CSV table of C-alpha atoms in Angstrom, one decimal:
chain,number,residue,atom,x,y,z
A,380,ASN,CA,66.3,122.0,129.4
A,381,ALA,CA,65.4,123.8,132.6
A,382,GLY,CA,63.2,120.9,133.6
A,383,VAL,CA,60.3,121.8,136.1
A,384,THR,CA,60.6,125.3,137.4
A,385,GLN,CA,58.6,126.9,140.3
A,386,THR,CA,58.2,130.5,141.4
A,387,PRO,CA,58.4,131.9,143.9
A,388,LYS,CA,60.8,129.9,146.2
A,389,PHE,CA,59.4,131.4,149.4
A,390,GLN,CA,56.1,133.4,150.1
A,391,VAL,CA,54.5,134.8,153.2
A,392,LEU,CA,50.8,135.6,153.0
A,393,LYS,CA,48.3,137.0,155.4
A,394,THR,CA,45.0,135.1,155.9
A,395,GLY,CA,42.5,135.9,153.2
A,396,GLN,CA,45.0,137.0,150.6
A,397,SER,CA,45.1,135.2,147.3
A,398,MET,CA,48.1,134.3,145.2
A,399,THR,CA,49.2,132.1,142.3
A,400,LEU,CA,52.1,129.6,142.4
A,401,GLN,CA,53.7,129.2,139.1
A,402,CYS,CA,54.9,126.0,137.5
A,403,ALA,CA,56.5,125.4,134.1
A,404,GLN,CA,58.1,122.6,132.3
A,405,ASP,CA,60.0,122.6,129.0
A,406,MET,CA,60.1,118.8,128.4
A,407,ASN,CA,56.7,118.6,126.6
A,408,HIS,CA,55.2,116.5,129.3
A,409,GLU,CA,51.5,115.8,129.1
A,410,TYR,CA,51.0,115.1,132.8
A,411,MET,CA,51.5,117.8,135.5
A,412,SER,CA,50.5,117.8,139.1
A,413,TRP,CA,50.7,119.7,142.4
A,414,TYR,CA,51.6,118.2,145.8
A,415,ARG,CA,51.8,119.7,149.2
A,416,GLN,CA,54.3,118.4,151.8
A,417,ASP,CA,53.5,118.7,155.5
A,418,PRO,CA,55.6,117.5,158.4
A,419,GLY,CA,55.0,113.9,159.1
A,420,MET,CA,52.6,113.4,156.2
A,421,GLY,CA,54.6,112.9,153.1
A,422,LEU,CA,53.4,114.5,149.9
A,423,ARG,CA,49.7,114.6,149.0
A,424,LEU,CA,48.2,115.3,145.6
A,425,ILE,CA,46.2,118.6,145.3
A,426,HIS,CA,45.3,118.7,141.6
A,427,TYR,CA,46.6,117.2,138.4
A,428,SER,CA,46.3,117.6,134.6
A,429,VAL,CA,46.6,115.0,131.8
A,430,GLY,CA,46.9,117.7,129.1
A,431,ALA,CA,46.1,121.2,128.1
A,432,GLY,CA,42.4,122.0,129.0
A,433,ILE,CA,42.0,119.0,131.3
A,434,THR,CA,42.4,119.1,135.1
A,435,ASP,CA,41.1,117.0,137.9
A,436,GLN,CA,41.1,116.9,141.7
A,437,GLY,CA,43.4,115.0,143.8
A,438,GLU,CA,43.4,114.1,147.5
A,439,VAL,CA,43.3,117.6,149.1
A,440,PRO,CA,41.9,120.0,146.5
A,441,ASN,CA,39.8,122.3,148.8
A,442,GLY,CA,41.0,125.9,148.7
A,443,TYR,CA,43.0,125.6,145.5
A,444,ASN,CA,42.2,126.2,141.9
A,445,VAL,CA,44.1,125.2,138.7
A,446,SER,CA,43.9,125.6,135.0
A,447,ARG,CA,46.0,124.3,132.1
A,448,SER,CA,45.9,126.6,129.1
A,449,THR,CA,49.2,125.3,127.6
A,450,THR,CA,51.2,122.2,127.8
A,451,GLU,CA,54.0,124.1,129.6
A,452,ASP,CA,52.3,125.9,132.4
A,453,PHE,CA,50.2,124.7,135.3
A,454,PRO,CA,49.6,127.4,137.9
A,455,LEU,CA,48.1,126.8,141.3
A,456,ARG,CA,45.8,129.5,142.8
A,457,LEU,CA,45.1,130.0,146.4
A,458,LEU,CA,41.7,131.7,146.5
A,459,SER,CA,41.7,132.9,150.1
A,460,ALA,CA,44.7,131.8,152.1
A,461,ALA,CA,44.3,130.1,155.4
A,462,PRO,CA,47.0,129.1,158.0
A,463,SER,CA,46.2,125.4,157.3
A,464,GLN,CA,47.7,126.1,153.8
A,465,THR,CA,51.1,126.7,155.2
A,466,SER,CA,53.1,124.0,153.5
A,467,VAL,CA,55.8,123.2,150.9
A,468,TYR,CA,54.3,123.0,147.5
A,469,PHE,CA,55.8,120.8,144.6
A,470,CYS,CA,54.9,120.7,141.0
A,471,ALA,CA,55.7,117.6,139.1
A,472,SER,CA,55.5,116.5,135.4
A,473,SER,CA,55.9,113.4,133.4
A,474,TYR,CA,55.2,111.9,130.0
A,475,ARG,CA,52.9,109.0,129.5
A,476,GLY,CA,53.5,106.9,132.5
A,477,THR,CA,57.2,107.6,132.8
A,478,THR,CA,59.0,108.9,135.9
A,479,GLN,CA,57.7,112.1,137.4
A,480,TYR,CA,60.1,114.9,137.7
A,481,PHE,CA,59.7,117.5,140.6
A,482,GLY,CA,60.3,121.2,140.7
A,483,PRO,CA,62.4,122.7,143.6
A,484,GLY,CA,59.3,123.5,145.7
A,485,THR,CA,57.7,126.7,147.1
A,486,ARG,CA,57.6,127.2,150.9
A,487,LEU,CA,54.5,129.1,151.7
A,488,THR,CA,53.6,130.6,155.1
A,489,VAL,CA,50.2,132.0,155.9
A,490,LEU,CA,50.0,134.1,158.9
B,1475,ALA,CA,42.6,103.2,148.2
B,1476,GLN,CA,46.3,102.6,148.1
B,1477,THR,CA,48.4,103.2,151.1
B,1478,VAL,CA,52.1,103.3,151.6
B,1479,THR,CA,53.7,102.8,155.0
B,1480,GLN,CA,57.2,103.6,156.2
B,1481,SER,CA,57.5,102.3,159.7
B,1482,GLN,CA,61.1,103.7,160.4
B,1483,PRO,CA,60.8,107.5,161.0
B,1484,GLU,CA,64.6,107.7,161.5
B,1485,MET,CA,67.6,105.5,160.6
B,1486,SER,CA,71.3,106.0,161.1
B,1487,VAL,CA,74.3,104.2,159.6
B,1488,GLN,CA,78.0,104.4,159.8
B,1489,GLU,CA,79.7,105.7,156.7
B,1490,ALA,CA,80.7,102.9,154.3
B,1491,GLU,CA,78.2,100.4,155.9
B,1492,THR,CA,75.0,99.2,154.5
B,1493,VAL,CA,71.5,100.2,155.5
B,1494,THR,CA,68.0,99.0,154.6
B,1495,LEU,CA,65.0,101.2,154.6
B,1496,SER,CA,61.6,99.5,154.8
B,1497,CYS,CA,58.3,100.2,152.9
B,1498,THR,CA,55.1,98.2,152.7
B,1499,TYR,CA,52.1,99.1,150.6
B,1500,ASP,CA,48.5,98.0,150.2
B,1501,THR,CA,46.8,97.8,146.8
B,1502,SER,CA,44.3,95.6,144.9
B,1503,GLU,CA,46.0,96.3,141.6
B,1504,SER,CA,48.2,93.8,139.9
B,1505,ASP,CA,50.1,96.3,137.8
B,1506,TYR,CA,51.8,99.3,139.3
B,1507,TYR,CA,55.1,101.1,139.9
B,1508,LEU,CA,57.1,101.6,143.0
B,1509,PHE,CA,59.7,104.4,143.6
B,1510,TRP,CA,62.2,105.6,146.1
B,1511,TYR,CA,62.7,109.3,146.1
B,1512,LYS,CA,65.4,111.1,148.1
B,1513,GLN,CA,64.9,114.6,149.6
B,1514,PRO,CA,68.1,116.3,150.8
B,1515,PRO,CA,68.1,119.5,152.8
B,1516,SER,CA,67.8,121.4,149.6
B,1517,ARG,CA,64.2,120.1,149.4
B,1518,GLN,CA,64.5,118.8,145.9
B,1519,MET,CA,62.8,115.5,145.2
B,1520,ILE,CA,65.3,113.2,143.5
B,1521,LEU,CA,64.3,109.8,142.0
B,1522,VAL,CA,66.6,107.1,143.4
B,1523,ILE,CA,65.2,103.9,141.9
B,1524,ARG,CA,62.0,102.6,140.2
B,1525,GLN,CA,60.4,99.1,140.1
B,1526,GLU,CA,57.8,97.8,137.8
B,1527,ALA,CA,55.5,95.3,139.5
B,1528,TYR,CA,55.4,93.0,136.5
B,1529,LYS,CA,59.2,92.5,136.6
B,1530,GLN,CA,60.5,89.8,139.0
B,1531,GLN,CA,64.0,91.1,138.9
B,1532,ASN,CA,64.9,93.6,141.6
B,1533,ALA,CA,65.9,97.1,140.3
B,1534,THR,CA,69.5,98.3,141.0
B,1535,GLU,CA,71.1,101.7,140.5
B,1536,ASN,CA,74.8,101.7,141.5
B,1537,ARG,CA,74.9,101.4,145.3
B,1538,PHE,CA,71.1,101.4,145.5
B,1539,SER,CA,69.1,98.3,145.2
B,1540,VAL,CA,65.6,97.2,146.2
B,1541,ASN,CA,64.1,94.0,147.6
B,1542,PHE,CA,60.6,93.8,145.9
B,1543,GLN,CA,58.4,91.1,147.4
B,1544,LYS,CA,55.1,91.4,145.5
B,1545,ALA,CA,53.1,88.8,147.5
B,1546,ALA,CA,54.2,90.4,150.8
B,1547,LYS,CA,53.6,93.9,149.4
B,1548,SER,CA,57.0,94.9,150.6
B,1549,PHE,CA,59.6,97.2,148.9
B,1550,SER,CA,62.7,97.9,150.8
B,1551,LEU,CA,65.7,100.0,149.7
B,1552,LYS,CA,69.2,98.9,150.3
B,1553,ILE,CA,72.1,101.5,150.3
B,1554,SER,CA,75.5,100.0,150.1
B,1555,ASP,CA,78.8,101.8,151.0
B,1556,SER,CA,76.9,104.6,152.6
B,1557,GLN,CA,78.3,108.1,151.9
B,1558,LEU,CA,77.8,111.4,153.6
B,1559,GLY,CA,75.9,112.6,150.6
B,1560,ASP,CA,73.2,110.0,151.2
B,1561,ALA,CA,72.0,111.8,154.2
B,1562,ALA,CA,68.4,112.8,153.4
B,1563,MET,CA,64.7,112.0,153.8
B,1564,TYR,CA,63.8,109.0,151.8
B,1565,PHE,CA,60.2,108.6,150.5
B,1566,CYS,CA,58.6,105.4,149.2
B,1567,ALA,CA,55.9,106.0,146.6
B,1568,TYR,CA,53.4,104.0,144.7
B,1569,ARG,CA,51.6,104.6,141.3
B,1570,ARG,CA,49.1,102.7,139.4
B,1571,ALA,CA,50.3,101.6,135.9
B,1572,ASN,CA,47.5,103.1,133.8
B,1573,PHE,CA,48.0,106.4,131.9
B,1574,GLY,CA,45.8,109.2,133.0
B,1575,ASN,CA,45.9,108.2,136.7
B,1576,GLU,CA,49.5,108.9,137.6
B,1577,LYS,CA,48.9,110.0,141.1
B,1578,LEU,CA,51.8,109.2,143.4
B,1579,THR,CA,50.9,107.9,146.8
B,1580,PHE,CA,53.8,108.6,149.3
B,1581,GLY,CA,54.8,107.2,152.6
B,1582,THR,CA,55.6,109.5,155.5
B,1583,GLY,CA,59.4,109.2,154.9
B,1584,THR,CA,62.5,107.9,156.7
B,1585,ARG,CA,65.2,110.4,157.8
B,1586,LEU,CA,68.6,108.8,157.2
B,1587,THR,CA,71.6,110.0,159.0
B,1588,ILE,CA,75.1,109.1,158.0
B,1589,ILE,CA,77.6,108.8,160.9
B,1590,PRO,CA,81.2,109.8,159.8
């Protein structure tokens, strides 16, 4: 098993550009989520999904969009990047209340 | 809303000694889970230990153990025989127990330095 994978590992964007952060898991986990990590603030939930076709907002959803067409994939889209979205992004997955496993993270810089 | 507080931004310990990291949380729920995650410089979030609130016995994983005080809403992590590889950020996290709402609420972290 590859576990939870994220691409890319690093990305630099200009203000106003859009992009998609990819997340995939091969553990047949129902639950997937996206967090962002900012200095001094811990990790905060952006969006989550409890299964294919079902998504919901977390604590800081503005400026981000998600969809879940398959169990394996949960991409995060930045619609129009802003400097405030400079952060490290983590994807996580779990199965029915068990421990969440995290991907390696994507460091995003918006200039 | 649930909150998690880690009041020690930084801690240091001599190699082979014992260190305790503090965590307090606020919740009105009776059933929940608590976690300690380790984040080394590689940035990977690694689960260290997990505690179910309904269990009175404190969780242990090798050199890592917790002191779970439900009434006081306290959840500290003790690392025994500290090793250089233990140097990392440590995050305390809370999650409600019901399926479908598996949001993790994190504290702001404690940076642990191991002194050789």
